[in-house]
Tab-separated table of C-alpha atoms in Angstrom:
chain	number	residue	atom	x	y	z
A	199	MET	CA	116.153	55.264	-40.904
A	200	LYS	CA	114.597	58.710	-41.117
A	201	GLU	CA	117.744	60.284	-39.724
A	202	TRP	CA	119.897	58.496	-42.269
A	203	LEU	CA	117.631	59.686	-45.092
A	204	GLU	CA	117.869	63.288	-43.890
A	205	THR	CA	121.696	63.106	-43.972
A	206	LEU	CA	121.589	62.471	-47.731
A	207	GLU	CA	121.486	65.204	-50.347
A	208	LYS	CA	118.119	66.071	-51.901
A	209	ARG	CA	118.988	64.272	-55.138
A	210	GLU	CA	120.029	61.116	-53.254
A	211	GLN	CA	116.884	61.294	-51.136
A	212	ASN	CA	114.752	61.354	-54.297
A	213	LEU	CA	116.645	58.365	-55.723
A	214	VAL	CA	116.185	56.362	-52.502
A	215	LEU	CA	112.457	57.189	-52.396
A	216	MET	CA	112.022	56.237	-56.070
A	217	LEU	CA	113.892	52.977	-55.482
A	218	GLY	CA	111.668	52.275	-52.466
A	219	ALA	CA	108.555	52.922	-54.546
A	220	MET	CA	109.829	50.624	-57.312
A	221	LEU	CA	110.581	47.901	-54.762
A	222	MET	CA	107.050	48.216	-53.366
A	223	VAL	CA	105.543	47.919	-56.854
A	224	ALA	CA	107.739	44.866	-57.570
A	225	LEU	CA	106.802	43.319	-54.231
A	226	VAL	CA	103.080	43.780	-54.885
A	227	TYR	CA	103.496	42.355	-58.399
A	228	PHE	CA	105.490	39.252	-57.431
A	229	VAL	CA	103.801	38.503	-54.103
A	230	VAL	CA	100.176	39.385	-54.876
A	231	TYR	CA	99.373	39.851	-58.548
A	232	GLN	CA	101.453	37.131	-60.220
A	233	PRO	CA	100.316	34.262	-57.930
A	234	LEU	CA	96.697	35.350	-58.324
A	235	ALA	CA	97.044	35.525	-62.100
A	236	ASN	CA	98.690	32.072	-62.201
A	237	ASN	CA	95.943	30.537	-60.045
A	238	LEU	CA	93.276	32.159	-62.179
A	239	ASN	CA	94.896	30.741	-65.318
A	240	LYS	CA	95.044	27.240	-63.778
A	241	ALA	CA	91.402	27.501	-62.719
A	242	GLN	CA	90.355	28.547	-66.228
A	243	GLN	CA	92.282	25.610	-67.711
A	244	GLY	CA	90.611	23.281	-65.198
A	245	VAL	CA	87.181	24.584	-66.149
A	246	ALA	CA	87.943	24.091	-69.844
A	247	SER	CA	89.149	20.549	-69.167
A	248	GLU	CA	86.026	19.729	-67.156
A	249	GLN	CA	83.809	21.175	-69.893
A	250	LYS	CA	85.511	18.942	-72.479
A	251	LEU	CA	84.990	15.971	-70.171
A	252	LEU	CA	81.328	16.880	-69.729
A	253	VAL	CA	80.831	17.062	-73.510
A	254	TRP	CA	82.513	13.660	-73.885
A	255	VAL	CA	80.312	12.136	-71.158
A	256	GLU	CA	77.147	13.559	-72.679
A	257	LYS	CA	78.142	12.330	-76.148
A	258	ASN	CA	78.839	8.807	-74.922
A	259	ALA	CA	75.702	8.688	-72.787
A	260	THR	CA	73.703	9.358	-75.953
A	261	LYS	CA	75.534	6.541	-77.757
A	262	ILE	CA	74.738	4.116	-74.947
A	263	ALA	CA	71.075	5.114	-75.003
A	264	LYS	CA	70.947	4.620	-78.791
A	265	LEU	CA	72.581	1.193	-78.551
A	266	ARG	CA	70.081	0.141	-75.897
A	267	ALA	CA	67.178	1.351	-77.984
A	268	GLN	CA	68.445	-0.477	-81.087
A	269	SER	CA	69.333	-3.811	-79.547
A	270	GLY	CA	67.747	-3.828	-76.115
A	271	LEU	CA	69.566	-5.222	-73.120
A	272	SER	CA	70.783	-8.723	-73.770
A	273	ALA	CA	70.512	-11.385	-71.139
A	274	SER	CA	73.525	-11.220	-68.924
A	275	PRO	CA	75.909	-14.119	-68.946
A	276	ASN	CA	75.735	-16.200	-65.793
A	277	GLN	CA	78.946	-15.029	-64.132
A	278	GLY	CA	78.050	-15.584	-60.477
A	279	SER	CA	76.689	-13.250	-57.869
A	280	LEU	CA	76.453	-9.505	-58.297
A	281	ALA	CA	79.383	-8.996	-55.900
A	282	GLN	CA	81.529	-11.422	-57.932
A	283	ILE	CA	80.654	-9.662	-61.179
A	284	ILE	CA	81.536	-6.284	-59.654
A	285	ASN	CA	84.859	-7.486	-58.231
A	286	THR	CA	85.933	-9.311	-61.386
A	287	SER	CA	85.055	-6.498	-63.756
A	288	ALA	CA	86.600	-3.857	-61.467
A	289	ARG	CA	89.892	-5.779	-61.427
A	290	ARG	CA	89.775	-6.053	-65.211
A	291	HIS	CA	89.457	-2.246	-65.402
A	292	LYS	CA	92.220	-1.802	-62.776
A	293	LEU	CA	89.866	-0.156	-60.290
A	294	THR	CA	90.348	-0.518	-56.558
A	295	ILE	CA	87.107	-0.863	-54.646
A	296	ASN	CA	87.481	0.409	-51.098
A	297	ARG	CA	84.163	-0.857	-49.787
A	298	ILE	CA	81.318	-3.096	-50.939
A	299	GLN	CA	78.230	-3.060	-48.749
A	300	PRO	CA	75.199	-5.257	-49.502
A	301	GLN	CA	71.816	-3.583	-48.991
A	302	ASN	CA	68.915	-6.016	-49.546
A	303	ASN	CA	69.025	-6.716	-53.313
A	304	LYS	CA	71.429	-3.847	-53.930
A	305	ILE	CA	75.128	-3.272	-53.403
A	306	GLN	CA	76.788	0.003	-52.457
A	307	ILE	CA	80.286	0.467	-53.884
A	308	ASN	CA	82.786	3.084	-52.679
A	309	ILE	CA	85.905	3.925	-54.667
A	310	GLU	CA	88.210	6.543	-53.124
A	311	SER	CA	90.171	7.614	-56.209
A	312	ALA	CA	89.917	6.416	-59.795
A	313	SER	CA	90.124	7.740	-63.313
A	314	PHE	CA	86.750	9.071	-64.402
A	315	VAL	CA	87.204	7.569	-67.873
A	316	ALA	CA	88.013	4.121	-66.440
A	317	LEU	CA	84.946	4.351	-64.188
A	318	LEU	CA	82.689	5.189	-67.123
A	319	GLN	CA	84.065	2.256	-69.120
A	320	TRP	CA	83.500	-0.028	-66.128
A	321	VAL	CA	79.935	1.217	-65.589
A	322	GLN	CA	79.246	0.756	-69.295
A	323	GLU	CA	80.469	-2.843	-69.114
A	324	LEU	CA	78.366	-3.536	-66.021
A	325	GLU	CA	75.243	-2.193	-67.701
A	326	LEU	CA	75.669	-3.551	-71.226
A	327	THR	CA	77.391	-6.876	-70.584
A	328	TYR	CA	75.977	-7.921	-67.215
A	329	SER	CA	72.671	-5.994	-67.180
A	330	VAL	CA	73.572	-4.378	-63.872
A	331	LEU	CA	71.340	-1.419	-63.068
A	332	ILE	CA	73.120	1.666	-61.758
A	333	GLU	CA	70.610	3.197	-59.377
A	334	ILE	CA	72.789	5.902	-57.811
A	335	ALA	CA	76.068	7.288	-59.130
A	336	GLU	CA	77.896	10.027	-57.239
A	337	PHE	CA	81.202	11.404	-58.494
A	338	ARG	CA	83.268	13.956	-56.596
A	339	PRO	CA	86.485	15.442	-57.994
A	340	GLN	CA	89.749	14.462	-56.338
A	341	GLY	CA	93.061	16.352	-56.227
A	342	ALA	CA	94.405	15.094	-59.563
A	343	PRO	CA	92.584	16.203	-62.719
A	344	GLY	CA	90.362	13.480	-64.144
A	345	TYR	CA	90.201	11.517	-60.877
A	346	VAL	CA	87.071	11.165	-58.794
A	347	LYS	CA	85.758	9.699	-55.562
A	348	THR	CA	82.768	7.520	-56.375
A	349	ARG	CA	79.761	6.001	-54.695
A	350	LEU	CA	77.544	3.665	-56.678
A	351	VAL	CA	74.423	1.757	-55.722
A	352	VAL	CA	73.771	-1.107	-58.126
A	353	SER	CA	71.293	-3.950	-58.488
A	354	LYS	CA	70.692	-6.833	-60.852
């Protein structure tokens, strides 16, 4: 390669070197900078989306607390055992429960992937309609935005 470059005239050598430099700059831009900038942009959009979701959750949690304070928890309708209530209401909200594990007077529920909004609506129904107490609620983000892996421990 070096021999070939030396066979060219000085002007041609300069043009080849400038073209090589431009190709290196383009390579760095398209292979390094642009993918990093795109990923940064996606991450910033994800953060903004999660912040909006957090605001929505906090706003609705306040509403639930106010409704409880105003009316108190009503007696739950007799709809069967806690496991039956959980299964029936989860189906109504189109949630797929992967595992239900009884623990004394409590039940542990595992859901692999579900819409966070649907889960909150389901939890709200369990608490307000059936007087189910949510003792532990763990939510972990999944691959798709707005979807979470969930573990709940509930009792009556």
